[in-house]
PDB file of C-alpha atoms in Angstrom:
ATOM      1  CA  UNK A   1       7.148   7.077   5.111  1.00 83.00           C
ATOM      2  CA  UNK A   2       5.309   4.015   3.946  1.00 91.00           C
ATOM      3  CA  UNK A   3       6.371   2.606   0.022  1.00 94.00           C
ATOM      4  CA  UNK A   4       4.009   1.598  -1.833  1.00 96.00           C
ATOM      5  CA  UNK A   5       4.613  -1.065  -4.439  1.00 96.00           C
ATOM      6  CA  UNK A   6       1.979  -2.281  -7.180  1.00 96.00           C
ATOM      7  CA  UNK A   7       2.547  -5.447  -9.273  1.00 96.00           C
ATOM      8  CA  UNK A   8      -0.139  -5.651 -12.047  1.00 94.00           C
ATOM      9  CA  UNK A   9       0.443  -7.139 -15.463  1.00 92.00           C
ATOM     10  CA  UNK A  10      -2.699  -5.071 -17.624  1.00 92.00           C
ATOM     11  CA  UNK A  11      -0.925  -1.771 -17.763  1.00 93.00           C
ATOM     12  CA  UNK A  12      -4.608   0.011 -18.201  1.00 94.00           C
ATOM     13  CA  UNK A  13      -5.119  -1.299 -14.826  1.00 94.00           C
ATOM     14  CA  UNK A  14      -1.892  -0.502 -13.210  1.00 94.00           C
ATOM     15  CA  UNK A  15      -1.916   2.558 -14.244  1.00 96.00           C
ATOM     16  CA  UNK A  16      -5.630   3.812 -13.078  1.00 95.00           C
ATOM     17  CA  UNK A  17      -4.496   2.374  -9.821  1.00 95.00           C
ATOM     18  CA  UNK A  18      -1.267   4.422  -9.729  1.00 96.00           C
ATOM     19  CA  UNK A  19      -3.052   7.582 -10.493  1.00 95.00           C
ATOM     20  CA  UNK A  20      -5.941   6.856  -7.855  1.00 96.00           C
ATOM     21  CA  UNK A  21      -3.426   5.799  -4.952  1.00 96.00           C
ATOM     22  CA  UNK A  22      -1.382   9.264  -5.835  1.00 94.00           C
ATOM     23  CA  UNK A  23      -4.785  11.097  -5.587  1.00 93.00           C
ATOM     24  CA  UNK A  24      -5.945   9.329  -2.375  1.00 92.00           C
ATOM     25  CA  UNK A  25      -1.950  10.159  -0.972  1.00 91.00           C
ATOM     26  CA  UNK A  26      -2.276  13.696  -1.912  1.00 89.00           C
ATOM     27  CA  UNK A  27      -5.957  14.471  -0.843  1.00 86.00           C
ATOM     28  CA  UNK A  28      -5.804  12.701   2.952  1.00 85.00           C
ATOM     29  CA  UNK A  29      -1.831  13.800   3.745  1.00 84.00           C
ATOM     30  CA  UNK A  30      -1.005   9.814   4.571  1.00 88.00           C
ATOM     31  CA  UNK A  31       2.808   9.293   4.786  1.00 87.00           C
ATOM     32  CA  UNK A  32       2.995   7.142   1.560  1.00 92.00           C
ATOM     33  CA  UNK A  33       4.772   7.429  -1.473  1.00 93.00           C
ATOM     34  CA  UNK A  34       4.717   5.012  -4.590  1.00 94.00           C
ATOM     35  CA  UNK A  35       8.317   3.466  -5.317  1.00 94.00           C
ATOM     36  CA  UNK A  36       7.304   1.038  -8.177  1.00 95.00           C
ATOM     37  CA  UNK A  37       4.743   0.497 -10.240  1.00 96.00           C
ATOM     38  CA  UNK A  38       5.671  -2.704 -12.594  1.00 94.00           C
ATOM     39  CA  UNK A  39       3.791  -6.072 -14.377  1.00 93.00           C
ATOM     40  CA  UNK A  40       6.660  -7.810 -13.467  1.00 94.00           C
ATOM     41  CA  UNK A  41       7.277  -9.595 -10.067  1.00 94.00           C
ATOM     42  CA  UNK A  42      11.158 -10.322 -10.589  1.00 94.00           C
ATOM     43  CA  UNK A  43      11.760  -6.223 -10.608  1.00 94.00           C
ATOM     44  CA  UNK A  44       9.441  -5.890  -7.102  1.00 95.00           C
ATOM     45  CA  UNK A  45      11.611  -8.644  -5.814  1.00 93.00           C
ATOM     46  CA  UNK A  46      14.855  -6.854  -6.713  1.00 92.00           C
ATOM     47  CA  UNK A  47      13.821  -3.905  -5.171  1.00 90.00           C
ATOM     48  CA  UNK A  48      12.878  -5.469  -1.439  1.00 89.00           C
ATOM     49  CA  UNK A  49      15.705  -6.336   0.951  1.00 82.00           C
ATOM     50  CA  UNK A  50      15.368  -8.949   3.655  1.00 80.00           C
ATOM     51  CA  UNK A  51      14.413  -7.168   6.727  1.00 74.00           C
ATOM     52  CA  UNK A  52      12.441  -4.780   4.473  1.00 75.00           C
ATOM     53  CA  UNK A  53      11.180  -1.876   6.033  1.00 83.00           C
ATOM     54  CA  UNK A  54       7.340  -2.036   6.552  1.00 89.00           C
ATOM     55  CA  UNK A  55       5.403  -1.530   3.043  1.00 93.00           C
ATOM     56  CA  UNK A  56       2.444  -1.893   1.377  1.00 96.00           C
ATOM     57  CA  UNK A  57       1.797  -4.322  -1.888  1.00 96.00           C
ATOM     58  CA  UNK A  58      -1.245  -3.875  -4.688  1.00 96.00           C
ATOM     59  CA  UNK A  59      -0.696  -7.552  -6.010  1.00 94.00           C
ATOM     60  CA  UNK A  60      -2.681  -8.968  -9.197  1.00 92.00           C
ATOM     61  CA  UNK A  61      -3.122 -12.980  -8.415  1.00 89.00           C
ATOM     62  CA  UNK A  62      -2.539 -13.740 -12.110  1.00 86.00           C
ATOM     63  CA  UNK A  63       0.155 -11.871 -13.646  1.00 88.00           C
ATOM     64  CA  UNK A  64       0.261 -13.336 -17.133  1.00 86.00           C
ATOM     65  CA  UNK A  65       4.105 -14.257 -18.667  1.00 84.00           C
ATOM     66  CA  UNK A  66       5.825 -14.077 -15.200  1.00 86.00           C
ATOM     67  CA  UNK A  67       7.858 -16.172 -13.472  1.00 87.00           C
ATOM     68  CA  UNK A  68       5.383 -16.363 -10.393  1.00 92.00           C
ATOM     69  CA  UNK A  69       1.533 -15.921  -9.648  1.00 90.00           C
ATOM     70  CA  UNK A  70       0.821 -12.867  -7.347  1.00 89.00           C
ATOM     71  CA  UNK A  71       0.364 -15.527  -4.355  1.00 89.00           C
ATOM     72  CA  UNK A  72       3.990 -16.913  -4.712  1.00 92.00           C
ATOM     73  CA  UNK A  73       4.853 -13.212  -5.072  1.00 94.00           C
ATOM     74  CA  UNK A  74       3.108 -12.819  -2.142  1.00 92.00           C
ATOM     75  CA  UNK A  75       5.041 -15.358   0.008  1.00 90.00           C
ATOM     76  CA  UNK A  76       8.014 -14.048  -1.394  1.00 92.00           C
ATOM     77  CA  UNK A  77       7.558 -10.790  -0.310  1.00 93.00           C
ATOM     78  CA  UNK A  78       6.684 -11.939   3.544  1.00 90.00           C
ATOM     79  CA  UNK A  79      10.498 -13.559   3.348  1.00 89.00           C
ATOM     80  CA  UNK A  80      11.764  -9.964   2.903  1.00 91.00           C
ATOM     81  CA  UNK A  81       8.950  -7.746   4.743  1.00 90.00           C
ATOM     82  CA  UNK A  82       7.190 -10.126   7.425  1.00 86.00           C
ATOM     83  CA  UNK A  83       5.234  -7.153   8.689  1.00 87.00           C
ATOM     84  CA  UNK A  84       4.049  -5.698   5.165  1.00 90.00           C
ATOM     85  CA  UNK A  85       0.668  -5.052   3.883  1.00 94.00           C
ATOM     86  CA  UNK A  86      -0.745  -7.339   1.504  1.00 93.00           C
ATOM     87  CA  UNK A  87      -3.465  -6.359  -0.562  1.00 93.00           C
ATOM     88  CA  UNK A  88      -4.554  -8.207  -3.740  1.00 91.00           C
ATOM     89  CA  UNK A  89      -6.541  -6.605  -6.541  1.00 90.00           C
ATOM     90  CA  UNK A  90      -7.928  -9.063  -8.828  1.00 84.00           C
ATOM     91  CA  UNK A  91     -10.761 -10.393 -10.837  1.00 80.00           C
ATOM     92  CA  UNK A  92     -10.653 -13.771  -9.686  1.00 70.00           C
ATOM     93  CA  UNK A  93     -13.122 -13.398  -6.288  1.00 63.00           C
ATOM     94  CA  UNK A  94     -13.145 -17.103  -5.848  1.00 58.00           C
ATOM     95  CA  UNK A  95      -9.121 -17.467  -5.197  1.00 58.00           C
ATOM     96  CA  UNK A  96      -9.554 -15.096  -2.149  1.00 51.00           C
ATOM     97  CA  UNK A  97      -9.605 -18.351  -0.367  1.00 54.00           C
ATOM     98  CA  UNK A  98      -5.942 -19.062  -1.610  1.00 57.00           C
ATOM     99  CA  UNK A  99      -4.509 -16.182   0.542  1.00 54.00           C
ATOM    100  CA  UNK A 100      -5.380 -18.614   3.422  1.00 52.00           C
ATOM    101  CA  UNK A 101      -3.948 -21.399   1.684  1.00 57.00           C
ATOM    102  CA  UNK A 102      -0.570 -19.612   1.654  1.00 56.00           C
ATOM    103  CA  UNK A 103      -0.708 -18.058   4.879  1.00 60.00           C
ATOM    104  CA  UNK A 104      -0.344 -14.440   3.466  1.00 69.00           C
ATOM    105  CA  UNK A 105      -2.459 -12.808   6.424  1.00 79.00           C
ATOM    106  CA  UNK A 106      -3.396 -10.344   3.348  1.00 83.00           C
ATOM    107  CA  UNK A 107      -4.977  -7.197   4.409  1.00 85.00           C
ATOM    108  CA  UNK A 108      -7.867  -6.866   1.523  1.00 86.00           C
ATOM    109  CA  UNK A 109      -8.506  -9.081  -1.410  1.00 86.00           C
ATOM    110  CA  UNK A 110     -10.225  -6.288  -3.955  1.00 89.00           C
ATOM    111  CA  UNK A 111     -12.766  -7.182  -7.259  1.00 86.00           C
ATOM    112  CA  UNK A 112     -11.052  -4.957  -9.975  1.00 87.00           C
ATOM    113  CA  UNK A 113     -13.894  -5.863 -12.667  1.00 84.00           C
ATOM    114  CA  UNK A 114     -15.753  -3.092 -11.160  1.00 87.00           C
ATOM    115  CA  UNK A 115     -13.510   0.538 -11.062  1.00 90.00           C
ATOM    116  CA  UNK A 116     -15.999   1.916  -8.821  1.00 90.00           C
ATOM    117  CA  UNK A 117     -15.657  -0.991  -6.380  1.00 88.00           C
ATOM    118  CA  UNK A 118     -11.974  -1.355  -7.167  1.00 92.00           C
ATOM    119  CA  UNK A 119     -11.250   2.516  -6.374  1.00 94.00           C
ATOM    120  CA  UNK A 120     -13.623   2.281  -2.484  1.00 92.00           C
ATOM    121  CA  UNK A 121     -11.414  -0.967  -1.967  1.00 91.00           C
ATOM    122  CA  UNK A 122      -7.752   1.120  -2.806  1.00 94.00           C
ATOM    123  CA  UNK A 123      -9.192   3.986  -0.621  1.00 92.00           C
ATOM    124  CA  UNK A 124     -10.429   1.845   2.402  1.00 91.00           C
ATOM    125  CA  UNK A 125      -7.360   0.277   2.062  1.00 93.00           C
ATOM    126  CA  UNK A 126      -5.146   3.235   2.564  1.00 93.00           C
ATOM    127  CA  UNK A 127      -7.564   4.679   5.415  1.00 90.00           C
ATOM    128  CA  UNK A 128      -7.222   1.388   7.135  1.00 91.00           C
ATOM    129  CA  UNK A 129      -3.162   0.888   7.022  1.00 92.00           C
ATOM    130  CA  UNK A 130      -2.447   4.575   8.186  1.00 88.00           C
ATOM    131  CA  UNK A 131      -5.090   3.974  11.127  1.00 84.00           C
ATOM    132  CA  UNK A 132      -3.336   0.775  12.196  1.00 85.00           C
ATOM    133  CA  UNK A 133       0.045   2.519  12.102  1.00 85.00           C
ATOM    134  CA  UNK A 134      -0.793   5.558  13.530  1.00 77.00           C
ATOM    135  CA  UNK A 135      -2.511   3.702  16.516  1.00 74.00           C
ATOM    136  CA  UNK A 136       0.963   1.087  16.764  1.00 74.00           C
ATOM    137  CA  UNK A 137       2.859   4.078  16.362  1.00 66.00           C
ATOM    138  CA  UNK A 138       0.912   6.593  19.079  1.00 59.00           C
ATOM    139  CA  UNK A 139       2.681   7.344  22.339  1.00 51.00           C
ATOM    140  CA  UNK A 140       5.808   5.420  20.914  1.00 57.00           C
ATOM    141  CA  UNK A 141       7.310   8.239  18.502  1.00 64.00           C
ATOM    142  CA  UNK A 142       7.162  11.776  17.964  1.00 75.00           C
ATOM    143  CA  UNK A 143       6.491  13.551  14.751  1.00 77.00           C
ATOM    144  CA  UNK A 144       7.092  16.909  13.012  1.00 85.00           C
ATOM    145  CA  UNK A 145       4.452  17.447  10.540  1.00 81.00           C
ATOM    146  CA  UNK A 146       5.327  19.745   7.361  1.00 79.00           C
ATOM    147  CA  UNK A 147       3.265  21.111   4.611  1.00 74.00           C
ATOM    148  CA  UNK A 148       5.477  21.827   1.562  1.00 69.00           C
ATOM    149  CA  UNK A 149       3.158  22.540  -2.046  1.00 65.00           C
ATOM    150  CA  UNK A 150       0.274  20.457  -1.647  1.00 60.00           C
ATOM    151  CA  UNK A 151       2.011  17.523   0.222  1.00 64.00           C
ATOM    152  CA  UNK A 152       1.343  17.309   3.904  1.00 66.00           C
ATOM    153  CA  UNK A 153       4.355  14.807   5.656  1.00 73.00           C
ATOM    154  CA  UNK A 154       5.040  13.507   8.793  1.00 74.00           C
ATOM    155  CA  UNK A 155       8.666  13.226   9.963  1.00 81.00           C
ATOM    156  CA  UNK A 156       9.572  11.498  13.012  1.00 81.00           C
ATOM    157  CA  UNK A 157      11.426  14.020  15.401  1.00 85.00           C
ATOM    158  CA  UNK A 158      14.389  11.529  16.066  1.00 84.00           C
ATOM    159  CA  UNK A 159      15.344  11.009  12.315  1.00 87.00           C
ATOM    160  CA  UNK A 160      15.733  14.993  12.150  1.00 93.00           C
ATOM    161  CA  UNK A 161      19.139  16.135  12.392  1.00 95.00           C
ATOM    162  CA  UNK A 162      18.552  20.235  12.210  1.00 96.00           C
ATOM    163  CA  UNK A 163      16.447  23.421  10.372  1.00 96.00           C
ATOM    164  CA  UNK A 164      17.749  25.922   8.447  1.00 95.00           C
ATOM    165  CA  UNK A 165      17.030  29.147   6.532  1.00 92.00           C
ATOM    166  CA  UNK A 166      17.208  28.914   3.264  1.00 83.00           C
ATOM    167  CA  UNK A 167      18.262  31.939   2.191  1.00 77.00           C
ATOM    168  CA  UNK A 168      14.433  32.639   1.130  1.00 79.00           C
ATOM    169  CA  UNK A 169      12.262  34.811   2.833  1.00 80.00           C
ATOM    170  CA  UNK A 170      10.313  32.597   5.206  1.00 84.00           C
ATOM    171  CA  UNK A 171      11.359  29.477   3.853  1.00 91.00           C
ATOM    172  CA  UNK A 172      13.194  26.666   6.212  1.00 94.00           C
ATOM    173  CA  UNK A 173      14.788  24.026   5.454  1.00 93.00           C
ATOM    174  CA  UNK A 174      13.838  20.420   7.418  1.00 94.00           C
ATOM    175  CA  UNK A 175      17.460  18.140   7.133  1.00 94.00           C
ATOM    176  CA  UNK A 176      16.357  14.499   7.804  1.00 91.00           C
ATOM    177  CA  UNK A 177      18.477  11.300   7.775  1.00 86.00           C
ATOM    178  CA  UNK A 178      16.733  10.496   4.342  1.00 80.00           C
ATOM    179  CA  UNK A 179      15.230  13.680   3.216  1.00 84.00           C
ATOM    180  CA  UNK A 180      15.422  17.477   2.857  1.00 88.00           C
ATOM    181  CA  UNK A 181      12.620  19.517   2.498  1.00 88.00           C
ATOM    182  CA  UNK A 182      11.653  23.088   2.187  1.00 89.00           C
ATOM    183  CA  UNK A 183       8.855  24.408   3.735  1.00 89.00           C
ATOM    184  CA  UNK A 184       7.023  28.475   5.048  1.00 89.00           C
ATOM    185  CA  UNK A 185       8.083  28.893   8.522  1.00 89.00           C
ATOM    186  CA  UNK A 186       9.832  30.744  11.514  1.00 90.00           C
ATOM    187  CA  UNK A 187      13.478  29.492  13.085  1.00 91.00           C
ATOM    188  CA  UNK A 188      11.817  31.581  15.926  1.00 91.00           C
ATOM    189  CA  UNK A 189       8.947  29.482  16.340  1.00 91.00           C
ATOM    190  CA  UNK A 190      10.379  26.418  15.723  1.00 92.00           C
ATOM    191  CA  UNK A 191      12.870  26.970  18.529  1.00 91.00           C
ATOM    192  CA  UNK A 192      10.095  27.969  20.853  1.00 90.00           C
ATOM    193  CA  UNK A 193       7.833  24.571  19.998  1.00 89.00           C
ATOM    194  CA  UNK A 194      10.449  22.370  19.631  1.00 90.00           C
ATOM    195  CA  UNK A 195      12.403  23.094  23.124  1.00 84.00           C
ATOM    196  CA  UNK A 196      14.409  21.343  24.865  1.00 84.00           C
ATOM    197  CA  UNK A 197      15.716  18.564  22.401  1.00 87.00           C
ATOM    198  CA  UNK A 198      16.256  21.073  19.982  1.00 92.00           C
ATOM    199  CA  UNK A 199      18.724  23.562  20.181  1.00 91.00           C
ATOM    200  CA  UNK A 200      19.429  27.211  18.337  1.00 92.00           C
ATOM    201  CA  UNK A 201      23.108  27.470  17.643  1.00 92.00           C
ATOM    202  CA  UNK A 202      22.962  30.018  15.699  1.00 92.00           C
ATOM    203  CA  UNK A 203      20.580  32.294  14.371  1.00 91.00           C
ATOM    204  CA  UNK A 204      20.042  30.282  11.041  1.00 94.00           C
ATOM    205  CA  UNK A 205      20.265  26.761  12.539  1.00 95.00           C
ATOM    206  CA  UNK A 206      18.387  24.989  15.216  1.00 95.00           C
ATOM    207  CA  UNK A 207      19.944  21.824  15.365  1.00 94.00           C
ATOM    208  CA  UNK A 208      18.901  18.008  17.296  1.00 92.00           C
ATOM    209  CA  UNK A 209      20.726  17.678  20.499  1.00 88.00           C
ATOM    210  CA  UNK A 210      21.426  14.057  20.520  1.00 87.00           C
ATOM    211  CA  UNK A 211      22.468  14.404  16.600  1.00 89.00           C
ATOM    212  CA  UNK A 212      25.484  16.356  17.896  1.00 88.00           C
ATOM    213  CA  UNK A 213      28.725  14.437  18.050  1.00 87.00           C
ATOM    214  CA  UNK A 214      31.453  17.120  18.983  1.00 85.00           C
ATOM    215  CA  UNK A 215      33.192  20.719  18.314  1.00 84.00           C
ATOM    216  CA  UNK A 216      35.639  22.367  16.523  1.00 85.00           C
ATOM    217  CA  UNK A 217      37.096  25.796  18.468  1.00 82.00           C
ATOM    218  CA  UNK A 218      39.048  26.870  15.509  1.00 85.00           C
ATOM    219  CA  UNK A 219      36.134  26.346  12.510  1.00 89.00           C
ATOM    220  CA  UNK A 220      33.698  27.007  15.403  1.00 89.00           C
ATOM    221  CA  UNK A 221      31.450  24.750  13.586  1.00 91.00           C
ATOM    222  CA  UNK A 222      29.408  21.292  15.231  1.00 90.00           C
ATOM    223  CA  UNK A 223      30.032  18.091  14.158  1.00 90.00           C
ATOM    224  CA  UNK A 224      27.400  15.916  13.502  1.00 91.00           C
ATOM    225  CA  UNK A 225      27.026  12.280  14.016  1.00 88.00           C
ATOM    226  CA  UNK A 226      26.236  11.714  10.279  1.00 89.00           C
ATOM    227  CA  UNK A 227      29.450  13.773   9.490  1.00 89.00           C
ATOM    228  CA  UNK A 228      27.837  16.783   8.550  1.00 93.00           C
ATOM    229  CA  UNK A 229      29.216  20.306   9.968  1.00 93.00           C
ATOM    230  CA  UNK A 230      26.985  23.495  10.758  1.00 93.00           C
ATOM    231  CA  UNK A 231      28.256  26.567  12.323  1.00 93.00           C
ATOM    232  CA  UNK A 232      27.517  27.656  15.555  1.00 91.00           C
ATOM    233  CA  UNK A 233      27.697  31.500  16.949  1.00 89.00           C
ATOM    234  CA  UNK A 234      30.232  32.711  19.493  1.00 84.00           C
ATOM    235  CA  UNK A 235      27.772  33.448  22.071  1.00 82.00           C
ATOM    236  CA  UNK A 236      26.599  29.157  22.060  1.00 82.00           C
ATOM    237  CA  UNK A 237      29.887  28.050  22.871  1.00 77.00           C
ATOM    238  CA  UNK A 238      29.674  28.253  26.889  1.00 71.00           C
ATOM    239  CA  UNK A 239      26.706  26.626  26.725  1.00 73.00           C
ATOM    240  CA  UNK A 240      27.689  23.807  24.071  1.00 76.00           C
ATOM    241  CA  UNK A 241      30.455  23.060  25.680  1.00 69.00           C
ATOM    242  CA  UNK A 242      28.930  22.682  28.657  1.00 61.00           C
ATOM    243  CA  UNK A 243      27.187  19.588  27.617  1.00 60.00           C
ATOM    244  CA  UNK A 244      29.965  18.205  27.162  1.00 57.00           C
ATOM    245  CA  UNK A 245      30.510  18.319  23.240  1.00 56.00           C
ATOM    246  CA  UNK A 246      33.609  19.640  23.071  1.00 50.00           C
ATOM    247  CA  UNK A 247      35.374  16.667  24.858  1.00 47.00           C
ATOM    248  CA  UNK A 248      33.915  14.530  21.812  1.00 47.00           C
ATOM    249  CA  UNK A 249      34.899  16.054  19.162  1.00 45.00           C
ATOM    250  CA  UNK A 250      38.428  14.353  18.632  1.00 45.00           C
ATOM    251  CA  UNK A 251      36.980  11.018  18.537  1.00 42.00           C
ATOM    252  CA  UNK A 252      33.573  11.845  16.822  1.00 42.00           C
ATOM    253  CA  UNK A 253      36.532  13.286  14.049  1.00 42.00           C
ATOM    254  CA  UNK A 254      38.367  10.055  14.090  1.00 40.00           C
ATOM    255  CA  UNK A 255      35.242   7.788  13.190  1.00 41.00           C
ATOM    256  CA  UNK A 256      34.007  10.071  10.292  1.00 43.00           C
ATOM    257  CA  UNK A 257      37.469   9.777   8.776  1.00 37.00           C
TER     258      UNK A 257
END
C-alpha cells in the first residue's frame, strides 16, 4: 500500500484535499491510504525513515510559520524516500520553475486557486502514480485482491502468511505481515485458486508454504516464520512432513525464542 502524506499550512485547504484524495481512494480501489495530514513540515519529517518505503507527498511551496518552504521539504524528503512522489499544490504557478532548481523530479506542480482545477490535478495525479506502479510492478509480483465494505485492496501474495475462518458464516480472514483483514469468501475456493504455494492444513486454515518454518508432533500445530502457530489436522502430517518441515522445527523454535 502506497502512504499518502499532505503538508499544507491553510487548514481549509488541507482539509478539502484530504476529503477529495479519500474519495478518489475509495471510488477507483487504488492501494493508498492517507497517514498524515499536517501544516507542519517538522511532524512529516518525523514520520519518514531513511530508506522510506515508496510514498506519495501533496506539498504547499509556502507553508507560512515553518521551519522550511515546501521545496526544502521537498529535498528533505528525497534524503529519506529517493523514489517518492512529489506533487506540489500551490498558488504560486510561477515557482514551478523552482522544482528544477532543486532537482525534486516532482511529479505535478498543481494551481490550488481554482478547486475545480485543483481537484482534476489531485485525481490525475492519483490515476497517474498507480499506472506507473502497476506497470513497474507487472510481471514482477503477484497480488491477492480483496473487497472488504467498500474498500477494494491489493495484497501482494508473498507478504501473506495464511486464511482463516472466522468463525462467521462466510467470512475469512486474510493474515498479512502488516495487516489482517476480513472479507466474504470460501476456504474451498481459495484453496482451489491459490494452488500450489498455498496449502490447506486444515479445514479452517490454508496457510503460505514458504511462510512455514517447522512442526510440533505433540501440539500438532505449524510454526511460522514470524512466530505465529496454527494447527494443522492429523491427516496433513504425512504430507507436511514430507517437505521437510518437521526437521526444522527445533531450530525455527530456537530463533523465535
Amino acid at each position: 500500500m502506497l502512504p499518502i502524506y499532505i503538508c499544507e499550512d491553510d487548514e481549509r485547504i488541507r482539509d478539502a484535499e484530504r476529503r477529495w484524495l479519500e474519495k478518489q481512494i475509495l471510488i477507483e480501489g487504488f492501494d493508498m491510504e492517507i497517514v498524515l495530514c499536517t501544516g507542519n513540515p517538522e511532524e512529516l519529517l518525523d514520520c519518514l525513515a531513511y530508506g522510506q518505503q515508496q510514498g506519495i507527498y501533496f506539498l504547499d511551496v509556502e507553508l507560512k510559520g515553518a521551519s522550511m518552504n515546501g521545496f526544502l521539504l521537498g529535498e528533505e524528503i528525497r534524503k529519506r524516500d529517493a523514489r517518492g512522489f512529489l506533487i506540489y499544490v500551490t498558488a504560486f504557478q510561477e515557482l514551478a520553475f523552482e522544482t528544477f532548481r532543486y532537482h525534486l523530479e516532482a511529479l505535478d506542480y498543481i494551481c490550488k486557486q481554482e478547486p475545480e482545477q485543483m481537484y482534476a490535478g489531485l485525481s490525475r495525479c492519483l490515476a497517474v502514480i498507480a499506472e506507473r506502479v502497476g506497470r513497474e510492478q507487472g510481471g514482477q509480483r503477484e497480488y491477492f485482491t480483496v473487497k472488504t465494505l467498500d474498500v477494494i485492496r491489493h495484497i501482494p501474495l508473498e507478504e501473506i502468511l495464511y486464511f482463516a475462518t472466522s468463525g462467521r458464516t462466510h467470512r475469512i480472514e486474510v493474515h498479512a505481515m502488516r495487516e489482517r483483514l476480513d472479507f466474504i469468501g470460501s476456504m474451498r475456493e481459495l484453496e482451489e485458486r491459490l494452488e500450489p504455494h498455498f496449502i490447506r492444513v486444515h479445514r479452517a486454515y490454508l496457510v503460505r508454504d514458504c511462510q512455514i518454518a517447522g512442526l510440533e508432533r505433540k501440539t500438532r500445530e505449524i510454526l511460522l516464520k514470524n512466530g505465529e502457530r496454527i494447527p494443522f489436522s492429523r491427516t496433513m502430517r504425512t504430507r507436511l512432513e514430507g517437505f521437510g518441515y518437521l526437521e526444522n522445527a527445533g531450530s525455527a523454535r530456537e530463533e523465535n525464542m
